[in-house]
């Protein structure tokens, strides 16, 4: 029995599937892309349905009009029902870039709105596309910018050792690493840290948030930065362990492009960002007086996000912001404090020290009457 080891490709793909961010895998013909992806899906507990782009028409995704008692609706299809009825499903769109322009427009609605006809794909259904490079595919097109910018672009990584071990038995005994083994145990905490880092970087480099759409069709059909692709990057990176630099590079390059990815990683390394989960447990580990403002902004954003994501962390986040304000950085802490004040969990007693640190803020809210005990 062949137990396959983890790889950056596997982890990046698993992270995108679990984050429900569409993926497009690009690789040369004949390298078992579809077979491996469906095998990985089954190993992760997903029911795969393969849809061949070159044999489909727009109506296969928009649906066919049907009338019932004077009401017109658009039909669904077996593959859609199979995915929705599965505990977890993975729609695999093969030969993706060989679909004609009209068919691609139909598929755009699937990737944009997750609708096929009048049937919505459930949140438990992931989307993966597979295609050969435009140069070697038959009658292929560059992906439209609107489609490309929704997807994580990953170059196929053919594993020759895996193929040599499994081909003799038709890969019948291949065991893929579980999704749990590949990814972060606590994606909520990871998302807070990632979002804090990315948003602070983009405040520093705002030109990378909304640059012009590439005019070259090949570049527009790949990865490039936009608010949508940065959002997808945050969601996918949050599924990876903090030290998984190789898979993180796959993800960033595949969503925002080489240039933006490299600049973000260089900035993160240069700034040596705090681990917000550790700061949440002990704010005293931060040297509030000597830390640069952008490093603190990243930390405060991350801690605030954690406090808003989990009611049990709200008071801990409030205490971190209190430490920030009390150590001479109230301007850094104030935006996060405002968010926490606007989203106090039910039955949560607001610490008195938090109210005292942000007295002016509380004087304008319904919490400004009395200070509760910590």
Short mmCIF file of C-alpha atoms in Angstrom, two decimals:
data_model
loop_
_atom_site.label_atom_id
_atom_site.label_comp_id
_atom_site.label_asym_id
_atom_site.label_seq_id
_atom_site.Cartn_x
_atom_site.Cartn_y
_atom_site.Cartn_z
CA UNK A 1 0.00 0.00 0.00
CA UNK A 2 1.48 3.33 -1.08
CA UNK A 3 1.03 6.10 1.50
CA UNK A 4 1.70 9.38 -0.21
CA UNK A 5 3.65 12.01 1.66
CA UNK A 6 2.50 15.59 1.91
CA UNK A 7 3.65 18.10 -0.70
CA UNK A 8 3.24 21.88 -1.16
CA UNK A 9 0.97 21.17 -4.15
CA UNK A 10 -1.27 18.85 -2.11
CA UNK A 11 -1.47 21.30 0.77
CA UNK A 12 -2.23 24.31 -1.43
CA UNK A 13 -4.97 22.38 -3.23
CA UNK A 14 -6.44 21.04 0.01
CA UNK A 15 -6.42 24.52 1.54
CA UNK A 16 -8.33 25.99 -1.42
CA UNK A 17 -10.89 23.17 -1.43
CA UNK A 18 -11.52 23.51 2.31
CA UNK A 19 -11.75 27.32 1.96
CA UNK A 20 -14.15 26.85 -0.98
CA UNK A 21 -12.02 28.95 -3.32
CA UNK A 22 -12.12 27.72 -6.95
CA UNK A 23 -8.90 26.21 -8.29
CA UNK A 24 -7.53 25.81 -11.80
CA UNK A 25 -4.71 23.30 -12.30
CA UNK A 26 -2.53 23.71 -15.39
CA UNK A 27 -0.36 20.87 -16.68
CA UNK A 28 0.76 19.09 -19.81
CA UNK A 29 -1.40 16.32 -21.33
CA UNK A 30 -1.05 12.72 -20.23
CA UNK A 31 0.16 13.30 -16.66
CA UNK A 32 -2.83 11.80 -14.83
CA UNK A 33 -4.13 15.11 -13.53
CA UNK A 34 -7.80 14.14 -13.50
CA UNK A 35 -7.17 10.70 -12.04
CA UNK A 36 -5.11 12.05 -9.18
CA UNK A 37 -7.47 14.92 -8.37
CA UNK A 38 -10.48 12.61 -8.21
CA UNK A 39 -8.46 10.15 -6.14
CA UNK A 40 -7.43 12.88 -3.70
CA UNK A 41 -11.03 14.06 -3.49
CA UNK A 42 -12.24 10.59 -2.56
CA UNK A 43 -9.45 10.26 -0.02
CA UNK A 44 -10.62 13.51 1.59
CA UNK A 45 -14.22 12.29 1.73
CA UNK A 46 -15.50 14.28 -1.27
CA UNK A 47 -17.70 12.85 -4.00
CA UNK A 48 -16.19 13.96 -7.35
CA UNK A 49 -18.16 14.67 -10.51
CA UNK A 50 -16.12 15.26 -13.69
CA UNK A 51 -17.56 17.64 -16.28
CA UNK A 52 -15.74 17.88 -19.63
CA UNK A 53 -15.71 21.48 -20.87
CA UNK A 54 -15.11 20.69 -24.55
CA UNK A 55 -18.24 18.51 -24.79
CA UNK A 56 -20.60 20.97 -23.12
CA UNK A 57 -22.69 23.88 -24.28
CA UNK A 58 -23.88 26.98 -22.46
CA UNK A 59 -27.26 25.39 -21.74
CA UNK A 60 -25.48 22.63 -19.79
CA UNK A 61 -24.73 25.26 -17.15
CA UNK A 62 -27.50 27.81 -17.65
CA UNK A 63 -30.14 25.09 -17.77
CA UNK A 64 -32.97 24.43 -20.20
CA UNK A 65 -36.22 26.38 -19.87
CA UNK A 66 -39.11 24.25 -18.65
CA UNK A 67 -42.69 25.30 -17.97
CA UNK A 68 -44.78 23.94 -15.14
CA UNK A 69 -48.27 25.35 -14.48
CA UNK A 70 -47.40 28.52 -16.33
CA UNK A 71 -44.16 29.08 -14.39
CA UNK A 72 -40.90 28.98 -16.37
CA UNK A 73 -37.77 27.74 -14.63
CA UNK A 74 -34.37 26.40 -15.66
CA UNK A 75 -33.57 22.73 -15.30
CA UNK A 76 -30.88 21.17 -13.18
CA UNK A 77 -28.68 18.15 -14.08
CA UNK A 78 -27.74 14.82 -12.57
CA UNK A 79 -24.20 15.90 -11.72
CA UNK A 80 -25.54 18.88 -9.79
CA UNK A 81 -27.97 16.74 -7.82
CA UNK A 82 -25.24 14.18 -7.10
CA UNK A 83 -22.97 16.90 -5.70
CA UNK A 84 -25.68 18.54 -3.63
CA UNK A 85 -26.84 15.20 -2.23
CA UNK A 86 -23.32 14.15 -1.20
CA UNK A 87 -22.00 14.92 2.27
CA UNK A 88 -19.14 16.77 0.53
CA UNK A 89 -18.76 17.20 -3.23
CA UNK A 90 -16.09 18.31 -5.67
CA UNK A 91 -17.03 19.48 -9.17
CA UNK A 92 -14.07 18.80 -11.46
CA UNK A 93 -14.22 20.75 -14.73
CA UNK A 94 -11.83 18.98 -17.10
CA UNK A 95 -10.40 20.43 -20.34
CA UNK A 96 -11.55 23.74 -18.92
CA UNK A 97 -9.98 26.11 -21.44
CA UNK A 98 -11.26 24.18 -24.45
CA UNK A 99 -14.83 25.24 -23.74
CA UNK A 100 -16.04 27.69 -26.38
CA UNK A 101 -16.61 31.36 -25.45
CA UNK A 102 -20.38 30.93 -25.12
CA UNK A 103 -19.92 27.85 -22.91
CA UNK A 104 -17.38 29.70 -20.78
CA UNK A 105 -19.96 32.42 -20.19
CA UNK A 106 -22.33 29.76 -18.93
CA UNK A 107 -19.67 28.34 -16.63
CA UNK A 108 -18.88 31.82 -15.31
CA UNK A 109 -22.24 31.83 -13.53
CA UNK A 110 -21.35 28.53 -11.86
CA UNK A 111 -18.09 29.96 -10.53
CA UNK A 112 -19.49 33.42 -9.80
CA UNK A 113 -22.92 32.66 -8.34
CA UNK A 114 -22.65 28.88 -7.82
CA UNK A 115 -25.89 28.37 -9.77
CA UNK A 116 -26.56 25.75 -12.44
CA UNK A 117 -29.90 26.59 -13.97
CA UNK A 118 -32.06 27.52 -10.99
CA UNK A 119 -30.23 25.15 -8.64
CA UNK A 120 -27.61 26.48 -6.29
CA UNK A 121 -24.55 24.38 -5.48
CA UNK A 122 -24.31 23.89 -1.73
CA UNK A 123 -21.55 25.37 0.37
CA UNK A 124 -20.18 21.85 0.84
CA UNK A 125 -19.33 21.63 -2.90
CA UNK A 126 -15.84 22.65 -4.05
CA UNK A 127 -14.88 23.70 -7.58
CA UNK A 128 -11.70 22.55 -9.34
CA UNK A 129 -10.84 23.08 -13.00
CA UNK A 130 -8.13 21.21 -14.90
CA UNK A 131 -6.59 22.27 -18.19
CA UNK A 132 -3.58 21.91 -20.44
CA UNK A 133 -1.52 24.98 -21.31
CA UNK A 134 -3.11 27.00 -24.09
CA UNK A 135 -0.13 26.22 -26.34
CA UNK A 136 -0.62 22.43 -26.15
CA UNK A 137 -4.39 22.10 -25.67
CA UNK A 138 -6.70 21.52 -28.64
CA UNK A 139 -8.60 24.67 -29.68
CA UNK A 140 -7.96 26.29 -26.31
CA UNK A 141 -8.58 29.86 -25.21
CA UNK A 142 -7.02 32.11 -22.59
CA UNK A 143 -9.33 32.34 -19.60
CA UNK A 144 -11.46 35.51 -19.43
CA UNK A 145 -10.20 37.94 -16.79
CA UNK A 146 -13.48 37.74 -14.87
CA UNK A 147 -13.10 33.96 -14.57
CA UNK A 148 -9.36 33.89 -13.97
CA UNK A 149 -9.47 36.36 -11.09
CA UNK A 150 -11.84 34.09 -9.14
CA UNK A 151 -9.45 31.16 -9.14
CA UNK A 152 -6.30 29.86 -7.53
CA UNK A 153 -3.92 29.00 -10.40
CA UNK A 154 -1.63 26.06 -9.62
CA UNK A 155 0.90 24.49 -11.95
CA UNK A 156 0.61 20.71 -11.99
CA UNK A 157 3.32 18.93 -9.99
CA UNK A 158 3.76 15.45 -11.45
CA UNK A 159 5.14 13.03 -8.86
CA UNK A 160 7.15 10.41 -10.73
CA UNK A 161 7.87 8.35 -7.60
CA UNK A 162 4.16 8.15 -6.84
CA UNK A 163 3.42 7.05 -10.39
CA UNK A 164 6.17 4.39 -10.38
CA UNK A 165 4.94 2.99 -7.06
CA UNK A 166 1.30 2.79 -8.09
CA UNK A 167 1.12 2.05 -11.81
CA UNK A 168 1.64 -1.71 -11.41
CA UNK A 169 -1.55 -2.07 -9.39
CA UNK A 170 -3.54 0.60 -11.18
CA UNK A 171 -3.12 2.86 -8.09
CA UNK A 172 -5.69 0.69 -6.32
CA UNK A 173 -3.76 0.76 -3.02
CA UNK A 174 -2.79 4.42 -3.03
CA UNK A 175 -3.63 6.23 0.24
CA UNK A 176 -3.72 10.02 0.18
CA UNK A 177 -2.94 12.11 3.27
CA UNK A 178 -6.09 13.26 5.03
CA UNK A 179 -7.09 16.89 4.77
CA UNK A 180 -6.75 17.16 8.54
CA UNK A 181 -3.12 16.03 8.33
CA UNK A 182 -2.32 18.58 5.62
CA UNK A 183 -3.86 21.73 7.05
CA UNK A 184 -4.04 23.99 10.09
CA UNK A 185 -5.93 22.77 13.14
CA UNK A 186 -7.35 26.23 13.92
CA UNK A 187 -8.17 28.14 10.71
CA UNK A 188 -10.10 30.79 12.66
CA UNK A 189 -7.02 31.92 14.57
CA UNK A 190 -4.92 31.64 11.43
CA UNK A 191 -7.35 33.81 9.48
CA UNK A 192 -7.06 36.56 12.08
CA UNK A 193 -3.27 36.54 11.80
CA UNK A 194 -3.26 36.37 8.00
CA UNK A 195 -5.89 39.07 7.57
CA UNK A 196 -4.00 41.38 9.91
CA UNK A 197 -0.76 40.91 8.00
CA UNK A 198 -2.27 41.25 4.52
CA UNK A 199 -4.37 44.32 5.29
CA UNK A 200 -1.47 46.08 6.98
CA UNK A 201 0.74 45.32 3.98
CA UNK A 202 -1.89 46.69 1.60
CA UNK A 203 -2.17 49.88 3.64
CA UNK A 204 1.57 50.18 3.10
CA UNK A 205 1.32 49.27 -0.61
CA UNK A 206 -2.18 50.44 -1.71
CA UNK A 207 -1.24 50.30 -5.40
CA UNK A 208 -1.27 46.48 -5.12
CA UNK A 209 -4.91 46.38 -4.02
CA UNK A 210 -6.59 47.68 -7.18
CA UNK A 211 -4.02 47.77 -9.99
CA UNK A 212 -5.22 47.93 -13.60
CA UNK A 213 -6.44 44.66 -15.09
CA UNK A 214 -3.65 43.24 -17.30
CA UNK A 215 -4.15 44.13 -20.95
CA UNK A 216 -2.28 41.09 -22.24
CA UNK A 217 -4.84 38.23 -22.60
CA UNK A 218 -2.40 35.61 -21.30
CA UNK A 219 -1.65 37.64 -18.17
CA UNK A 220 -5.32 38.54 -17.65
CA UNK A 221 -6.08 34.81 -17.83
CA UNK A 222 -3.71 34.10 -14.94
CA UNK A 223 -3.24 35.36 -11.38
CA UNK A 224 -3.27 39.09 -10.63
CA UNK A 225 -4.12 41.20 -7.59
CA UNK A 226 -7.58 42.58 -6.91
CA UNK A 227 -9.74 42.92 -3.80
CA UNK A 228 -11.33 39.59 -4.74
CA UNK A 229 -8.06 37.71 -5.17
CA UNK A 230 -6.60 39.19 -1.95
CA UNK A 231 -9.74 38.05 -0.12
CA UNK A 232 -9.30 34.58 -1.57
CA UNK A 233 -5.64 34.64 -0.54
CA UNK A 234 -6.59 35.40 3.07
CA UNK A 235 -9.18 32.61 3.08
CA UNK A 236 -6.83 30.00 1.61
CA UNK A 237 -3.75 30.97 3.62
CA UNK A 238 -5.80 30.72 6.80
CA UNK A 239 -6.14 26.98 6.14
CA UNK A 240 -2.36 26.44 6.16
CA UNK A 241 -0.07 26.09 9.13
CA UNK A 242 1.82 29.28 9.94
CA UNK A 243 5.19 27.78 9.02
CA UNK A 244 4.08 26.23 5.72
CA UNK A 245 6.03 28.69 3.58
CA UNK A 246 6.19 26.47 0.50
CA UNK A 247 2.44 25.99 0.20
CA UNK A 248 1.88 29.68 1.06
CA UNK A 249 4.06 30.64 -1.90
CA UNK A 250 1.97 28.38 -4.16
CA UNK A 251 -1.19 30.07 -2.90
CA UNK A 252 -0.01 33.67 -3.13
CA UNK A 253 1.53 33.31 -6.59
CA UNK A 254 -1.57 31.49 -7.77
CA UNK A 255 -3.97 34.18 -6.56
CA UNK A 256 -2.27 37.60 -6.71
CA UNK A 257 0.65 36.86 -9.07
CA UNK A 258 4.40 36.57 -8.66
CA UNK A 259 5.15 40.26 -8.07
CA UNK A 260 2.58 40.95 -5.36
CA UNK A 261 3.26 37.58 -3.70
CA UNK A 262 7.00 38.21 -3.48
CA UNK A 263 6.54 41.72 -2.11
CA UNK A 264 4.15 40.53 0.59
CA UNK A 265 6.47 37.73 1.72
CA UNK A 266 9.50 40.04 1.80
CA UNK A 267 7.53 42.58 3.84
CA UNK A 268 6.35 39.93 6.31
CA UNK A 269 9.86 38.61 6.81
CA UNK A 270 11.28 42.10 7.32
CA UNK A 271 8.62 43.01 9.88
CA UNK A 272 8.85 39.83 11.98
CA UNK A 273 5.16 39.98 12.90
CA UNK A 274 3.83 38.92 16.30
CA UNK A 275 1.80 35.76 16.72
CA UNK A 276 -1.61 37.17 17.71
CA UNK A 277 -2.69 33.94 19.42
CA UNK A 278 0.27 34.17 21.82
CA UNK A 279 -0.33 37.89 22.42
CA UNK A 280 -3.98 37.16 23.16
CA UNK A 281 -2.85 34.92 26.01
CA UNK A 282 -0.15 37.30 27.29
CA UNK A 283 -0.10 40.94 26.09
CA UNK A 284 3.04 41.60 28.11
CA UNK A 285 5.22 39.85 25.51
CA UNK A 286 4.80 42.91 23.25
CA UNK A 287 7.23 45.80 23.57
CA UNK A 288 4.56 48.42 22.93
CA UNK A 289 6.91 51.38 23.18
CA UNK A 290 9.56 50.28 20.69
CA UNK A 291 7.46 48.50 18.08
CA UNK A 292 6.91 50.19 14.71
CA UNK A 293 3.39 51.42 13.97
CA UNK A 294 2.77 49.11 10.99
CA UNK A 295 3.79 46.07 13.05
CA UNK A 296 1.37 47.11 15.78
CA UNK A 297 -1.42 47.77 13.29
CA UNK A 298 -1.04 44.22 12.00
CA UNK A 299 -1.16 42.82 15.53
CA UNK A 300 -4.16 44.92 16.59
CA UNK A 301 -6.08 44.00 13.44
CA UNK A 302 -5.41 40.30 14.02
CA UNK A 303 -6.33 40.38 17.70
CA UNK A 304 -9.51 42.34 16.97
CA UNK A 305 -10.52 39.79 14.34
CA UNK A 306 -9.99 36.96 16.83
CA UNK A 307 -12.11 38.76 19.40
CA UNK A 308 -14.91 39.25 16.88
CA UNK A 309 -14.70 35.67 15.60
CA UNK A 310 -15.01 33.96 18.96
CA UNK A 311 -17.11 35.28 21.85
CA UNK A 312 -14.78 33.58 24.33
CA UNK A 313 -11.86 35.65 22.97
CA UNK A 314 -13.66 39.00 23.08
CA UNK A 315 -12.50 39.95 26.59
CA UNK A 316 -8.93 38.79 25.87
CA UNK A 317 -8.85 40.97 22.75
CA UNK A 318 -10.16 43.91 24.79
CA UNK A 319 -7.31 43.46 27.26
CA UNK A 320 -4.72 43.43 24.46
CA UNK A 321 -6.10 46.70 23.09
CA UNK A 322 -6.12 48.11 26.61
CA UNK A 323 -2.41 47.30 26.93
CA UNK A 324 -1.76 48.96 23.59
CA UNK A 325 -3.59 52.15 24.59
CA UNK A 326 -2.13 52.24 28.09
CA UNK A 327 1.39 52.03 26.72
CA UNK A 328 1.09 55.17 24.63
CA UNK A 329 -0.51 53.83 21.42
CA UNK A 330 -4.23 54.69 21.77
CA UNK A 331 -4.43 55.80 18.12
CA UNK A 332 -3.37 52.31 17.01
CA UNK A 333 -5.83 50.57 19.33
CA UNK A 334 -8.86 52.84 18.82
CA UNK A 335 -10.19 51.37 15.51
CA UNK A 336 -10.13 47.86 16.95
CA UNK A 337 -11.70 49.04 20.21
CA UNK A 338 -14.53 50.63 18.23
CA UNK A 339 -15.24 47.31 16.51
CA UNK A 340 -15.22 45.43 19.80
CA UNK A 341 -17.55 47.97 21.43
CA UNK A 342 -19.97 47.64 18.52
CA UNK A 343 -19.99 43.84 18.84
CA UNK A 344 -20.08 42.94 22.53
CA UNK A 345 -21.20 39.29 22.92
CA UNK A 346 -24.29 38.62 24.97
CA UNK A 347 -23.71 38.25 28.72
CA UNK A 348 -20.17 39.64 28.44
CA UNK A 349 -19.05 42.01 31.18
CA UNK A 350 -16.85 44.74 29.76
CA UNK A 351 -13.63 45.12 31.78
CA UNK A 352 -13.41 48.43 33.65
CA UNK A 353 -9.81 48.95 32.51
CA UNK A 354 -10.96 48.69 28.90
CA UNK A 355 -13.58 51.37 29.49
CA UNK A 356 -11.08 53.58 31.26
CA UNK A 357 -8.53 53.24 28.44
CA UNK A 358 -11.12 54.30 25.88
CA UNK A 359 -13.21 56.69 27.99
CA UNK A 360 -13.91 59.07 25.10
CA UNK A 361 -15.09 56.21 22.92
CA UNK A 362 -17.42 54.85 25.61
CA UNK A 363 -18.87 58.27 26.35
CA UNK A 364 -20.58 58.09 22.96
CA UNK A 365 -22.04 54.58 23.38
CA UNK A 366 -24.70 52.89 25.48
CA UNK A 367 -21.88 51.35 27.53
CA UNK A 368 -20.77 54.69 28.96
CA UNK A 369 -23.11 54.73 31.99
CA UNK A 370 -21.20 52.47 34.38
CA UNK A 371 -18.02 50.46 34.25
CA UNK A 372 -18.49 46.78 34.95
CA UNK A 373 -15.98 44.87 36.99
CA UNK A 374 -13.34 43.02 35.05
#
